[in-house]
Tab-separated table of C-alpha atoms in Angstrom:
chain	number	residue	atom	x	y	z
A	42	MET	CA	-0.411	-0.139	0.014
A	43	GLU	CA	2.685	2.029	1.250
A	44	ILE	CA	4.342	1.771	-2.418
A	45	LEU	CA	0.941	2.485	-4.476
A	46	HIS	CA	0.956	5.586	-1.881
A	47	ARG	CA	4.317	6.508	-3.235
A	48	PHE	CA	3.525	6.756	-6.807
A	49	ILE	CA	-0.413	7.994	-6.380
A	50	GLY	CA	-0.741	11.311	-4.877
A	51	PRO	CA	-3.655	11.813	-3.298
A	52	ASN	CA	-4.051	15.076	-5.136
A	53	ASP	CA	-3.902	13.554	-8.437
A	54	CYS	CA	-7.650	12.903	-9.224
A	55	PHE	CA	-7.241	10.270	-12.180
A	56	ASN	CA	-4.796	8.221	-9.826
A	57	HIS	CA	-6.849	8.741	-6.836
A	58	LEU	CA	-10.001	7.069	-8.881
A	59	ALA	CA	-7.752	4.502	-10.171
A	60	TYR	CA	-6.170	3.887	-6.210
A	61	VAL	CA	-9.751	3.784	-5.144
A	62	PHE	CA	-11.456	0.867	-7.888
A	63	VAL	CA	-7.488	-0.858	-8.599
A	64	GLN	CA	-7.237	-3.287	-5.367
A	65	PRO	CA	-3.861	-4.801	-4.906
A	66	HIS	CA	-5.733	-8.096	-5.545
A	67	HIS	CA	-7.045	-6.753	-8.747
A	68	LEU	CA	-3.449	-6.519	-10.075
A	69	ILE	CA	-2.721	-9.924	-8.696
A	70	ALA	CA	-5.479	-11.772	-10.456
A	71	GLY	CA	-4.587	-9.510	-13.802
A	72	ILE	CA	-0.930	-11.288	-13.734
A	73	VAL	CA	-2.159	-14.198	-12.941
A	74	PHE	CA	-4.652	-14.333	-15.877
A	75	PHE	CA	-1.926	-13.090	-18.329
A	76	ILE	CA	0.665	-15.790	-17.291
A	77	GLY	CA	-2.197	-17.753	-17.546
A	78	ILE	CA	-2.666	-17.169	-21.088
A	79	ILE	CA	1.167	-16.661	-22.097
A	80	SER	CA	1.522	-20.798	-20.674
A	81	LEU	CA	-1.487	-21.630	-22.951
A	82	LEU	CA	-0.108	-20.333	-26.034
A	83	ILE	CA	3.679	-21.409	-25.406
A	84	ILE	CA	1.761	-24.935	-24.854
A	85	TYR	CA	-0.205	-24.369	-28.129
A	86	MET	CA	3.016	-23.013	-29.799
A	87	LEU	CA	5.185	-26.441	-28.612
A	88	PHE	CA	2.482	-28.597	-29.449
A	89	TYR	CA	2.041	-27.272	-32.821
A	90	LEU	CA	5.753	-27.636	-33.303
A	91	VAL	CA	5.931	-30.835	-32.138
A	92	TYR	CA	2.735	-31.642	-34.771
A	93	ARG	CA	4.750	-29.931	-37.980
A	94	GLU	CA	8.330	-31.339	-36.912
A	95	ARG	CA	6.347	-35.174	-36.720
A	96	LYS	CA	4.187	-34.414	-40.333
A	97	SER	CA	7.692	-32.927	-41.574
A	98	ARG	CA	9.717	-36.368	-40.847
A	99	LEU	CA	6.737	-38.420	-42.093
A	100	ARG	CA	6.643	-36.394	-45.263
A	101	HIS	CA	10.619	-37.047	-45.568
A	102	GLN	CA	9.965	-40.962	-44.809
A	103	LEU	CA	7.271	-41.105	-47.345
A	104	ARG	CA	8.977	-39.237	-50.188
A	105	GLN	CA	11.763	-41.532	-49.456
A	106	GLN	CA	9.531	-44.554	-50.568
A	107	TYR	CA	7.671	-42.857	-53.136
A	108	SER	CA	11.280	-41.918	-54.826
A	109	GLU	CA	11.728	-45.367	-55.337
A	110	PHE	CA	8.509	-46.722	-56.125
A	111	ILE	CA	8.011	-43.876	-58.546
A	112	SER	CA	11.697	-44.538	-60.282
A	113	TYR	CA	10.543	-47.863	-61.179
A	114	LEU	CA	7.348	-46.828	-62.874
A	115	ALA	CA	9.506	-44.101	-64.970
A	116	VAL	CA	11.583	-46.755	-66.439
A	117	CYS	CA	8.882	-48.833	-67.521
A	118	GLU	CA	8.837	-49.783	-71.205
A	119	SER	CA	4.938	-50.626	-71.737
A	120	THR	CA	1.676	-50.615	-69.714
A	121	ARG	CA	2.018	-54.417	-69.007
A	122	GLU	CA	5.441	-53.712	-67.593
A	123	LEU	CA	3.580	-50.966	-65.465
A	124	GLN	CA	0.862	-53.198	-64.523
A	125	GLU	CA	3.885	-55.803	-63.325
A	126	ILE	CA	5.137	-53.540	-60.957
A	127	MET	CA	1.668	-52.329	-59.031
A	128	ASP	CA	0.908	-56.454	-58.797
A	129	GLN	CA	3.958	-57.469	-56.961
A	130	PRO	CA	3.156	-57.909	-53.419
A	131	GLU	CA	5.760	-55.934	-51.949
A	132	TRP	CA	4.747	-52.647	-53.695
A	133	LYS	CA	0.662	-53.381	-53.858
A	134	ASN	CA	0.970	-53.577	-49.786
A	135	LYS	CA	3.041	-50.438	-49.575
A	136	LEU	CA	0.478	-48.662	-52.249
A	137	ALA	CA	-2.526	-49.889	-50.403
A	138	ALA	CA	-1.132	-48.484	-47.370
A	139	TRP	CA	-0.346	-44.766	-49.274
A	140	LEU	CA	-3.621	-44.494	-51.031
A	141	SER	CA	-5.704	-44.900	-47.802
A	142	HIS	CA	-4.611	-41.630	-45.945
A	143	SER	CA	-5.199	-38.647	-47.709
A	144	PHE	CA	-2.070	-37.048	-46.158
A	145	SER	CA	0.461	-39.622	-47.730
A	146	ARG	CA	-2.012	-39.183	-51.060
A	147	ASN	CA	-1.171	-35.370	-50.633
A	148	VAL	CA	2.489	-36.195	-50.816
A	149	LEU	CA	2.289	-39.070	-53.842
A	150	VAL	CA	0.441	-36.158	-55.747
A	151	ARG	CA	3.256	-34.010	-54.965
A	152	GLU	CA	6.257	-36.005	-55.806
A	153	LEU	CA	4.058	-37.342	-59.094
A	154	VAL	CA	3.887	-33.756	-59.728
A	155	THR	CA	8.013	-32.812	-59.332
A	156	THR	CA	8.776	-35.937	-61.608
A	157	VAL	CA	6.916	-34.650	-64.361
A	158	LYS	CA	8.410	-31.288	-64.059
A	159	ASN	CA	11.753	-32.858	-64.127
A	160	MET	CA	11.032	-36.114	-66.897
A	161	SER	CA	9.150	-36.127	-70.084
A	162	GLY	CA	8.867	-38.716	-72.639
A	163	THR	CA	7.631	-42.322	-71.509
A	164	ALA	CA	8.623	-41.798	-68.159
A	165	ALA	CA	6.053	-38.766	-67.677
A	166	GLU	CA	3.794	-40.727	-69.709
A	167	ASN	CA	4.394	-43.656	-66.968
A	168	VAL	CA	3.420	-41.218	-64.014
A	169	SER	CA	0.625	-39.619	-65.315
A	170	TRP	CA	-1.089	-43.472	-66.043
A	171	PHE	CA	-0.050	-44.079	-62.586
A	172	TYR	CA	-2.102	-41.139	-61.380
A	173	ARG	CA	-5.368	-41.954	-63.285
A	174	HIS	CA	-5.044	-45.837	-62.994
A	175	THR	CA	-4.834	-44.830	-59.196
A	176	GLY	CA	-7.606	-42.504	-58.679
A	177	LEU	CA	-5.348	-39.731	-57.376
A	178	ASP	CA	-6.897	-37.504	-60.197
A	179	LYS	CA	-10.258	-37.659	-58.650
A	180	ASP	CA	-8.408	-36.641	-55.119
A	181	SER	CA	-7.322	-33.582	-57.403
A	182	TYR	CA	-10.694	-33.031	-58.956
A	183	SER	CA	-12.651	-32.890	-55.453
A	184	ARG	CA	-10.321	-30.530	-54.391
A	185	LEU	CA	-10.825	-28.402	-57.487
A	186	LYS	CA	-14.765	-28.496	-56.365
A	187	LYS	CA	-14.486	-28.241	-53.115
A	188	GLY	CA	-11.582	-26.000	-51.889
A	189	LYS	CA	-10.570	-22.944	-50.814
A	190	TRP	CA	-8.616	-20.717	-53.411
A	191	HIS	CA	-5.113	-21.544	-53.130
A	192	VAL	CA	-6.311	-25.341	-53.167
A	193	LYS	CA	-7.953	-25.190	-56.278
A	194	ALA	CA	-4.891	-23.353	-57.879
A	195	ARG	CA	-3.106	-26.530	-56.818
A	196	ALA	CA	-5.390	-28.837	-57.726
A	197	ILE	CA	-5.772	-27.376	-61.273
A	198	ARG	CA	-1.856	-27.279	-61.525
A	199	GLU	CA	-1.636	-31.082	-60.917
A	200	LEU	CA	-4.163	-32.214	-63.348
A	201	ALA	CA	-2.671	-30.023	-66.003
A	202	TYR	CA	1.337	-30.942	-65.078
A	203	LEU	CA	0.133	-35.050	-64.645
A	204	LYS	CA	-1.925	-34.323	-68.321
A	205	GLN	CA	-5.468	-34.929	-67.370
A	206	LYS	CA	-7.132	-33.908	-70.666
A	207	GLN	CA	-10.414	-35.254	-69.350
A	208	TYR	CA	-10.893	-32.188	-66.736
A	209	LEU	CA	-10.153	-29.307	-69.380
A	210	THR	CA	-13.887	-28.377	-69.432
A	211	SER	CA	-14.041	-27.890	-65.904
A	212	ILE	CA	-10.748	-26.319	-65.903
A	213	TYR	CA	-11.573	-24.147	-68.545
A	214	ARG	CA	-14.677	-22.989	-66.302
A	215	TYR	CA	-12.326	-21.262	-63.854
A	216	THR	CA	-10.410	-19.414	-66.719
A	217	ASN	CA	-12.179	-15.987	-65.903
A	218	ASN	CA	-12.517	-16.804	-61.962
A	219	ARG	CA	-12.429	-13.848	-59.734
A	220	ASN	CA	-9.405	-15.081	-57.805
A	221	GLU	CA	-6.481	-13.740	-59.641
A	222	LYS	CA	-4.213	-17.034	-58.683
A	223	VAL	CA	-7.232	-19.433	-59.397
A	224	ARG	CA	-7.781	-18.139	-63.204
A	225	ASN	CA	-4.040	-17.581	-63.885
A	226	GLU	CA	-3.281	-21.640	-63.317
A	227	ALA	CA	-6.560	-22.139	-65.080
A	228	ARG	CA	-5.413	-20.407	-68.146
A	229	VAL	CA	-2.100	-21.847	-67.834
A	230	ALA	CA	-2.966	-25.260	-67.526
A	231	ILE	CA	-5.042	-24.841	-70.410
A	232	VAL	CA	-2.533	-23.882	-72.845
A	233	GLN	CA	-0.149	-26.747	-71.114
A	234	LEU	CA	-3.118	-29.410	-72.058
A	235	THR	CA	-4.170	-28.120	-75.463
A	236	GLY	CA	-1.182	-25.559	-76.846
A	237	PHE	CA	-2.393	-22.709	-78.719
A	238	GLU	CA	-6.017	-23.812	-78.842
A	239	GLY	CA	-6.032	-23.311	-75.673
A	240	LEU	CA	-6.032	-19.566	-76.138
A	241	ARG	CA	-9.462	-19.582	-77.248
A	242	PHE	CA	-10.206	-18.423	-73.361
A	243	LEU	CA	-9.144	-15.153	-74.770
A	244	ASP	CA	-12.537	-14.796	-76.334
A	245	ILE	CA	-14.547	-14.884	-73.117
A	246	ILE	CA	-12.011	-13.333	-70.660
A	247	THR	CA	-13.295	-10.032	-68.777
A	248	TYR	CA	-10.687	-9.657	-66.189
A	249	PRO	CA	-7.053	-9.018	-67.223
A	250	LEU	CA	-4.123	-10.877	-68.058
A	251	THR	CA	-1.251	-9.431	-65.683
A	252	GLU	CA	2.082	-9.225	-66.954
A	253	TRP	CA	3.165	-12.384	-65.371
A	254	GLU	CA	0.619	-14.414	-67.021
A	255	GLN	CA	1.246	-13.412	-70.077
A	256	LEU	CA	4.985	-14.401	-69.434
A	257	CYS	CA	4.307	-17.698	-68.264
A	258	LEU	CA	1.812	-18.294	-71.542
A	259	LEU	CA	4.234	-17.204	-74.039
A	260	HIS	CA	6.347	-19.845	-71.825
A	261	GLU	CA	3.627	-22.560	-72.422
A	262	LEU	CA	2.903	-21.735	-75.563
A	263	SER	CA	6.542	-21.974	-76.782
A	264	LEU	CA	6.705	-25.901	-75.803
A	265	HIS	CA	4.132	-26.834	-78.164
A	266	PRO	CA	4.015	-26.977	-82.168
A	267	ILE	CA	2.956	-23.467	-83.901
A	268	GLN	CA	-0.571	-23.734	-84.964
A	269	SER	CA	-3.046	-21.401	-86.612
A	270	PHE	CA	-3.057	-17.619	-85.100
A	271	ALA	CA	-6.571	-17.189	-87.040
A	272	SER	CA	-8.178	-15.535	-84.088
A	273	THR	CA	-5.569	-13.259	-83.470
A	274	SER	CA	-7.239	-10.679	-85.389
A	275	ARG	CA	-10.469	-10.730	-83.830
A	276	TRP	CA	-8.566	-10.795	-80.154
A	277	LEU	CA	-7.132	-7.494	-81.190
A	278	GLN	CA	-10.424	-6.127	-80.779
A	279	SER	CA	-11.152	-6.906	-77.652
A	280	PRO	CA	-12.735	-5.080	-75.185
A	281	ASN	CA	-10.055	-6.416	-72.768
A	282	LEU	CA	-6.895	-4.284	-73.042
A	283	SER	CA	-4.769	-7.060	-71.959
A	284	VAL	CA	-5.953	-9.598	-74.301
A	285	VAL	CA	-4.868	-6.893	-77.108
A	286	ASP	CA	-1.656	-6.486	-75.187
A	287	PHE	CA	-0.971	-10.137	-75.388
A	288	SER	CA	-2.245	-10.818	-79.013
A	289	LEU	CA	-0.006	-7.990	-79.763
A	290	LYS	CA	3.032	-10.072	-77.975
A	291	LEU	CA	2.112	-12.870	-79.635
A	292	ILE	CA	2.481	-11.380	-83.125
A	293	GLU	CA	5.696	-9.866	-82.020
A	294	THR	CA	7.081	-13.107	-80.867
A	295	TYR	CA	5.411	-15.331	-83.631
A	296	LYS	CA	6.843	-12.380	-86.582
A	297	LEU	CA	2.927	-12.523	-87.827
A	298	TYR	CA	3.108	-10.256	-90.771
A	299	GLU	CA	0.184	-11.030	-91.889
A	300	LEU	CA	-1.759	-9.125	-89.532
A	301	TYR	CA	0.545	-5.706	-90.286
A	302	ASP	CA	-2.446	-3.769	-91.345
A	303	GLU	CA	-4.348	-5.105	-87.986
A	304	VAL	CA	-1.339	-3.576	-85.937
A	305	VAL	CA	-1.281	-0.664	-87.980
A	306	ASN	CA	-5.386	-0.342	-87.082
A	307	CYS	CA	-4.010	-0.649	-82.977
A	308	LEU	CA	-1.900	2.951	-83.842
A	309	SER	CA	-5.435	4.587	-83.545
A	310	HIS	CA	-6.327	2.701	-80.505
A	311	PRO	CA	-7.857	4.827	-77.574
A	312	ASP	CA	-5.075	3.294	-75.013
A	313	LYS	CA	-2.084	4.802	-74.969
A	314	SER	CA	-0.584	1.274	-73.962
A	315	ILE	CA	-1.812	0.033	-76.342
A	316	ARG	CA	-0.640	1.944	-79.169
A	317	LYS	CA	3.103	1.766	-77.375
A	318	LYS	CA	3.282	-1.747	-78.059
A	319	ALA	CA	2.088	-1.521	-81.556
A	320	VAL	CA	4.657	0.696	-82.009
A	321	GLU	CA	6.986	-1.900	-80.683
A	322	VAL	CA	5.217	-5.159	-82.725
A	323	LEU	CA	6.016	-2.705	-85.948
A	324	LYS	CA	9.169	-2.885	-85.223
A	325	GLU	CA	9.539	-6.670	-85.568
A	326	ILE	CA	6.621	-6.974	-88.464
A	327	GLY	CA	7.844	-3.542	-89.990
A	328	LYS	CA	7.637	-2.952	-93.888
A	329	SER	CA	9.401	-0.556	-96.083
A	330	ASP	CA	6.628	2.195	-95.007
A	331	THR	CA	6.648	1.700	-91.498
A	332	ALA	CA	9.283	4.661	-90.691
A	333	SER	CA	7.075	7.219	-92.217
A	334	LEU	CA	4.132	5.851	-91.181
A	335	LEU	CA	5.618	5.995	-87.554
A	336	LEU	CA	6.880	9.766	-88.471
A	337	GLN	CA	2.958	10.641	-89.269
A	338	GLN	CA	2.095	9.218	-85.731
A	339	LEU	CA	4.490	10.786	-83.896
A	340	LYS	CA	3.299	14.208	-84.572
A	341	GLU	CA	-0.419	13.304	-83.270
A	342	GLU	CA	1.247	11.121	-80.508
A	343	GLU	CA	1.911	11.945	-76.533
A	344	PRO	CA	5.127	12.148	-75.339
A	345	GLU	CA	5.429	8.852	-73.885
A	346	VAL	CA	4.508	7.048	-77.043
A	347	GLN	CA	6.791	9.933	-78.857
A	348	LEU	CA	9.774	8.473	-76.929
A	349	THR	CA	9.172	4.753	-77.936
A	350	ILE	CA	8.189	6.041	-81.711
A	351	LEU	CA	11.519	7.512	-81.639
A	352	HIS	CA	13.765	4.765	-80.287
A	353	VAL	CA	11.631	2.615	-82.684
A	354	LEU	CA	13.174	4.790	-85.624
A	355	GLU	CA	16.254	4.736	-84.522
A	356	GLN	CA	16.372	1.119	-86.083
A	357	MET	CA	14.278	1.737	-89.213
A	358	ALA	CA	14.305	5.640	-90.002
A	359	THR	CA	16.476	6.729	-93.225
A	360	GLU	CA	18.118	9.950	-94.562
A	361	ASN	CA	14.273	10.776	-95.604
A	362	GLU	CA	12.516	11.049	-92.046
A	363	VAL	CA	15.351	13.696	-90.989
A	364	ALA	CA	13.217	16.283	-91.582
A	365	GLY	CA	10.131	15.270	-89.968
A	366	ILE	CA	11.669	14.338	-86.543
A	367	SER	CA	14.277	17.258	-86.463
A	368	PRO	CA	11.071	19.637	-84.962
A	369	PHE	CA	11.757	17.301	-81.825
A	370	LEU	CA	15.037	18.714	-81.226
A	371	TYR	CA	13.343	21.653	-79.755
A	372	ASN	CA	11.060	20.214	-77.859
A	373	SER	CA	10.763	21.276	-74.706
A	374	ARG	CA	11.286	17.587	-72.846
A	375	ASN	CA	14.897	16.691	-72.839
A	376	GLU	CA	14.167	12.521	-73.398
A	377	LEU	CA	12.389	13.698	-76.467
A	378	LYS	CA	15.505	15.789	-77.714
A	379	ALA	CA	18.066	13.001	-76.727
A	380	ALA	CA	16.142	10.692	-79.008
A	381	ALA	CA	15.289	12.586	-81.777
A	382	ALA	CA	19.185	13.725	-81.649
A	383	ARG	CA	20.304	9.727	-81.559
A	384	VAL	CA	18.216	9.144	-84.548
A	385	ILE	CA	19.173	11.717	-86.602
A	386	GLY	CA	22.661	11.053	-85.802
A	387	LYS	CA	22.787	7.301	-86.525
A	388	VAL	CA	20.580	7.500	-89.531
A	389	SER	CA	21.275	10.890	-91.420
A	390	THR	CA	24.280	10.988	-94.152
A	391	GLY	CA	26.308	13.559	-91.938
A	392	GLY	CA	25.865	11.613	-88.974
A	393	TRP	CA	26.931	14.206	-85.852
A	394	THR	CA	27.345	17.285	-87.925
A	395	THR	CA	23.749	17.065	-88.960
A	396	VAL	CA	22.455	17.412	-85.297
A	397	GLU	CA	25.424	19.994	-84.734
A	398	LYS	CA	23.731	22.098	-87.712
A	399	LEU	CA	20.408	21.864	-86.194
A	400	ILE	CA	21.063	23.053	-82.388
A	401	ASN	CA	23.345	25.185	-80.741
A	402	PRO	CA	26.126	22.788	-79.311
A	403	ALA	CA	27.151	25.461	-76.805
A	404	ALA	CA	23.405	26.432	-75.257
A	405	SER	CA	22.405	24.358	-72.270
A	406	PRO	CA	21.128	21.319	-72.412
A	407	TRP	CA	22.985	20.529	-75.351
A	408	ASP	CA	26.604	21.514	-74.386
A	409	GLU	CA	26.323	18.622	-71.814
A	410	LEU	CA	23.339	16.291	-73.773
A	411	LEU	CA	25.500	15.989	-76.796
A	412	PRO	CA	29.141	14.688	-75.792
A	413	PHE	CA	27.225	12.260	-73.603
A	414	LEU	CA	24.797	10.959	-76.581
A	415	LYS	CA	28.385	10.459	-78.894
A	416	GLN	CA	29.890	8.408	-76.618
A	417	GLU	CA	26.965	6.535	-76.262
A	418	ILE	CA	27.080	6.012	-79.652
A	419	GLU	CA	30.494	4.938	-79.979
A	420	LEU	CA	29.970	2.855	-77.199
B	134	MET	CA	30.863	-48.694	-67.920
B	135	LYS	CA	30.925	-47.510	-65.108
B	136	ILE	CA	29.037	-44.311	-64.346
B	137	LEU	CA	29.044	-41.623	-61.887
B	138	VAL	CA	25.535	-39.937	-61.493
B	139	ALA	CA	25.502	-37.006	-59.206
B	140	GLU	CA	21.908	-35.415	-58.519
B	141	ASP	CA	20.178	-34.001	-55.823
B	142	GLU	CA	16.843	-34.684	-56.601
B	143	PRO	CA	16.018	-38.454	-55.028
B	144	ILE	CA	13.231	-39.533	-57.698
B	145	MET	CA	15.756	-38.387	-60.491
B	146	LEU	CA	19.220	-40.119	-59.159
B	147	LYS	CA	17.033	-43.146	-58.549
B	148	THR	CA	15.289	-42.887	-62.238
B	149	ILE	CA	18.648	-42.611	-64.079
B	150	GLU	CA	20.211	-45.242	-61.757
B	151	LEU	CA	17.880	-47.588	-62.463
B	152	ARG	CA	17.825	-46.628	-66.460
B	153	LEU	CA	21.333	-47.139	-66.936
B	154	LYS	CA	21.246	-50.421	-64.544
B	155	LYS	CA	19.101	-51.772	-67.216
B	156	ASP	CA	21.456	-50.756	-69.853
B	157	GLY	CA	23.821	-53.082	-67.921
B	158	HIS	CA	26.274	-50.499	-66.233
B	159	GLU	CA	27.302	-50.433	-63.347
B	160	VAL	CA	26.465	-46.891	-61.534
B	161	ILE	CA	27.823	-45.014	-58.353
B	162	ALA	CA	24.862	-42.673	-57.257
B	163	THR	CA	25.176	-39.700	-55.074
B	164	ASP	CA	23.083	-36.755	-54.083
B	165	ASN	CA	25.556	-33.690	-53.617
B	166	GLY	CA	29.111	-32.454	-55.535
B	167	ARG	CA	30.986	-33.091	-52.341
B	168	THR	CA	30.123	-36.694	-52.081
B	169	ALA	CA	30.458	-36.881	-56.300
B	170	MET	CA	34.382	-36.039	-55.713
B	171	GLU	CA	35.156	-38.622	-53.401
B	172	GLN	CA	33.489	-41.141	-55.017
B	173	ILE	CA	35.469	-40.182	-58.369
B	174	ASP	CA	38.858	-40.184	-56.677
B	175	LEU	CA	37.661	-43.930	-55.172
B	176	HIS	CA	35.954	-45.465	-57.704
B	177	HIS	CA	37.706	-43.718	-61.375
B	178	PRO	CA	34.335	-43.979	-63.066
B	179	ASP	CA	34.116	-43.999	-66.709
B	180	LEU	CA	31.693	-41.288	-67.184
B	181	ILE	CA	30.092	-38.413	-65.287
B	182	ILE	CA	26.355	-37.117	-65.116
B	183	THR	CA	26.177	-34.222	-62.979
B	184	ASP	CA	23.135	-31.857	-62.523
B	185	ILE	CA	24.352	-28.260	-62.282
B	186	MET	CA	22.616	-27.443	-59.300
B	187	MET	CA	23.834	-29.126	-56.090
B	188	PRO	CA	24.636	-28.609	-52.605
B	189	TYR	CA	28.245	-28.097	-51.515
B	190	VAL	CA	29.570	-28.244	-54.630
B	191	SER	CA	27.727	-27.347	-57.673
B	192	GLY	CA	27.879	-29.568	-60.515
B	193	LEU	CA	29.940	-26.311	-62.830
B	194	GLU	CA	33.240	-27.043	-59.688
B	195	LEU	CA	32.852	-30.627	-60.201
B	196	VAL	CA	33.333	-30.515	-64.300
B	197	GLY	CA	36.241	-27.693	-63.654
B	198	LYS	CA	37.580	-30.211	-61.249
B	199	VAL	CA	37.170	-33.429	-63.185
B	200	LYS	CA	38.529	-31.464	-66.494
B	201	ALA	CA	41.341	-29.694	-64.681
B	202	PRO	CA	44.869	-29.924	-66.830
B	203	GLY	CA	46.860	-33.473	-65.811
B	204	GLN	CA	43.563	-35.423	-64.912
B	205	PRO	CA	42.305	-38.474	-67.036
B	206	ASN	CA	39.757	-37.663	-69.528
B	207	VAL	CA	36.325	-38.508	-68.087
B	208	PRO	CA	33.412	-37.515	-70.509
B	209	ILE	CA	30.908	-35.119	-68.682
B	210	ILE	CA	27.060	-35.293	-69.660
B	211	VAL	CA	25.472	-32.062	-67.764
B	212	LEU	CA	21.960	-31.822	-66.498
B	213	SER	CA	20.426	-28.646	-66.796
B	214	ALA	CA	17.250	-26.757	-66.205
B	215	MET	CA	15.608	-24.731	-68.850
B	216	GLY	CA	16.624	-21.357	-69.208
B	217	GLN	CA	20.069	-21.877	-67.925
B	218	GLU	CA	21.565	-21.158	-71.415
B	219	LYS	CA	24.488	-19.236	-69.918
B	220	VAL	CA	25.375	-21.919	-67.156
B	221	VAL	CA	25.528	-24.523	-70.042
B	222	LEU	CA	27.845	-22.491	-71.959
B	223	GLU	CA	30.726	-21.834	-68.724
B	224	ALA	CA	29.880	-25.772	-68.134
B	225	PHE	CA	30.929	-26.294	-72.192
B	226	ASN	CA	33.609	-23.925	-71.532
B	227	LEU	CA	35.268	-25.475	-68.706
B	228	GLY	CA	34.868	-28.964	-70.702
B	229	ALA	CA	31.590	-30.512	-70.078
B	230	ASP	CA	31.116	-33.071	-73.322
B	231	ASP	CA	27.477	-32.966	-73.539
B	232	TYR	CA	24.286	-31.403	-71.750
B	233	ILE	CA	20.744	-32.549	-71.436
B	234	THR	CA	17.913	-30.221	-70.180
B	235	LYS	CA	14.923	-30.869	-67.759
B	236	PRO	CA	12.594	-32.353	-68.161
B	237	PHE	CA	14.161	-34.994	-70.096
B	238	SER	CA	13.423	-38.612	-71.178
B	239	PRO	CA	15.346	-40.855	-69.690
B	240	ASN	CA	15.553	-43.063	-72.673
B	241	GLU	CA	16.980	-40.182	-74.594
B	242	LEU	CA	19.722	-39.647	-71.606
B	243	SER	CA	20.200	-43.394	-72.155
B	244	MET	CA	20.819	-43.022	-76.099
B	245	ARG	CA	23.460	-40.025	-75.122
B	246	VAL	CA	25.622	-42.231	-72.908
B	247	ARG	CA	25.611	-45.169	-75.317
B	248	ARG	CA	26.988	-42.428	-77.956
B	249	LEU	CA	29.396	-40.897	-75.516
B	250	ALA	CA	30.814	-43.876	-74.529
B	251	GLN	CA	31.649	-44.632	-78.089
B	252	ASN	CA	32.958	-41.568	-79.487
B	253	THR	CA	35.407	-42.099	-76.100
B	254	LYS	CA	36.089	-45.773	-77.499
B	255	ASN	CA	36.648	-44.548	-80.716
B	256	GLN	CA	38.597	-41.863	-79.402
B	257	THR	CA	41.076	-43.783	-77.413
B	258	LEU	CA	41.482	-45.544	-80.321
B	259	ALA	CA	42.331	-43.224	-82.784
B	260	ASP	CA	44.677	-42.050	-79.991
B	261	LYS	CA	46.512	-45.656	-79.634
B	262	VAL	CA	46.620	-45.956	-83.557
């Protein structure tokens, strides 16, 4: 009490009230309560750690057992050989035990996926056969139907890696799912299973394709034989901007010269990023008149697109375009000035002398900019 | 033929081992670069198959040590993941004889081993002549 008196002055109204209502036994009860809570938390954490440790040990043991079994499957040369291995009493009993628990089934599926990521040909086909033959595909499918978003995404990945084309229609439904991860997995899975044909989901999707998703799709497509690009011109008309962007990337990657006119039409697209991408694509599939076309576009564009056009003109322009580009040497933006100087310095017959004739090399910012640009070109 | 396989992924290691044993080769399997180095000194394999990404000693270091001047000429096949072009080129610079990109077919690896073994045999014969 004396100690409390020392800290709680009787003149202090708030402290006085606290002294009246908070008795020492209240404090002791509070301390005991919080110690109890902390102890419970520590006990829970310890139990959880032990549980996690056990699971991880079990997973490790299972992985070791599976690796031997899967390896035997992978080197089989016929379905009969596969069946013979599965019928061996040693494996038959183990398989029955593995397939009876959901945890061991999950680990097994993960191992099968790892295997097909590393192996192709007959080995991968054998693993897919086993996955379907043992009904593990149904496990993945039920997770796809009932699970949370991350469970669904994993199920889609499993079905795709293990080449389960019979679930194509179900996976297709998820290509426009409201969850980004689920729809990303579904889109990539469709292409993984059917190649270029799978891109038909571009007709229906309303959610955007992220940059990462586009990269994944392009990577998957690179693993398939090239098929028809007939739908690409339709996708260029899509109200979904990311679909237009991806179509332009397809044209750029696969050099679809036959779609030149459609790409030129994209230069009048209301979205700036699409116009920018179209300019970049024209660099890849350009014709003899592309430079003059871009020069025309240059005058009407926003600064960001103008910069892209000037970069592209560095590769495509000729002496004929120099007169059209030279007004940009007097632009208020230094980056446009520099880009225009680069083009003229590179493509005009006079080189840097032409640039120096058009500007005042001693005046700012050219006194600093010009030596730097010259050095850049020399390098 | 005595073949040393160094690969840290257990399924891959076991599959390659089984495939090569099916072809009648003697296989020494190791799951890391350090053990691989010890096994090379101990068993003097006729051919080495190594993954690039391995714990302790990487596949590239292994290639560098095996192909160092003064060492006997042991052919090496490098296993690489897709998109590791630079690493593969580095492996070739260090003296690797062939490479195969994951995912690969064990049958394809078996054919490459056969071809490489034949080339080495022809080379040895030519050297003797």
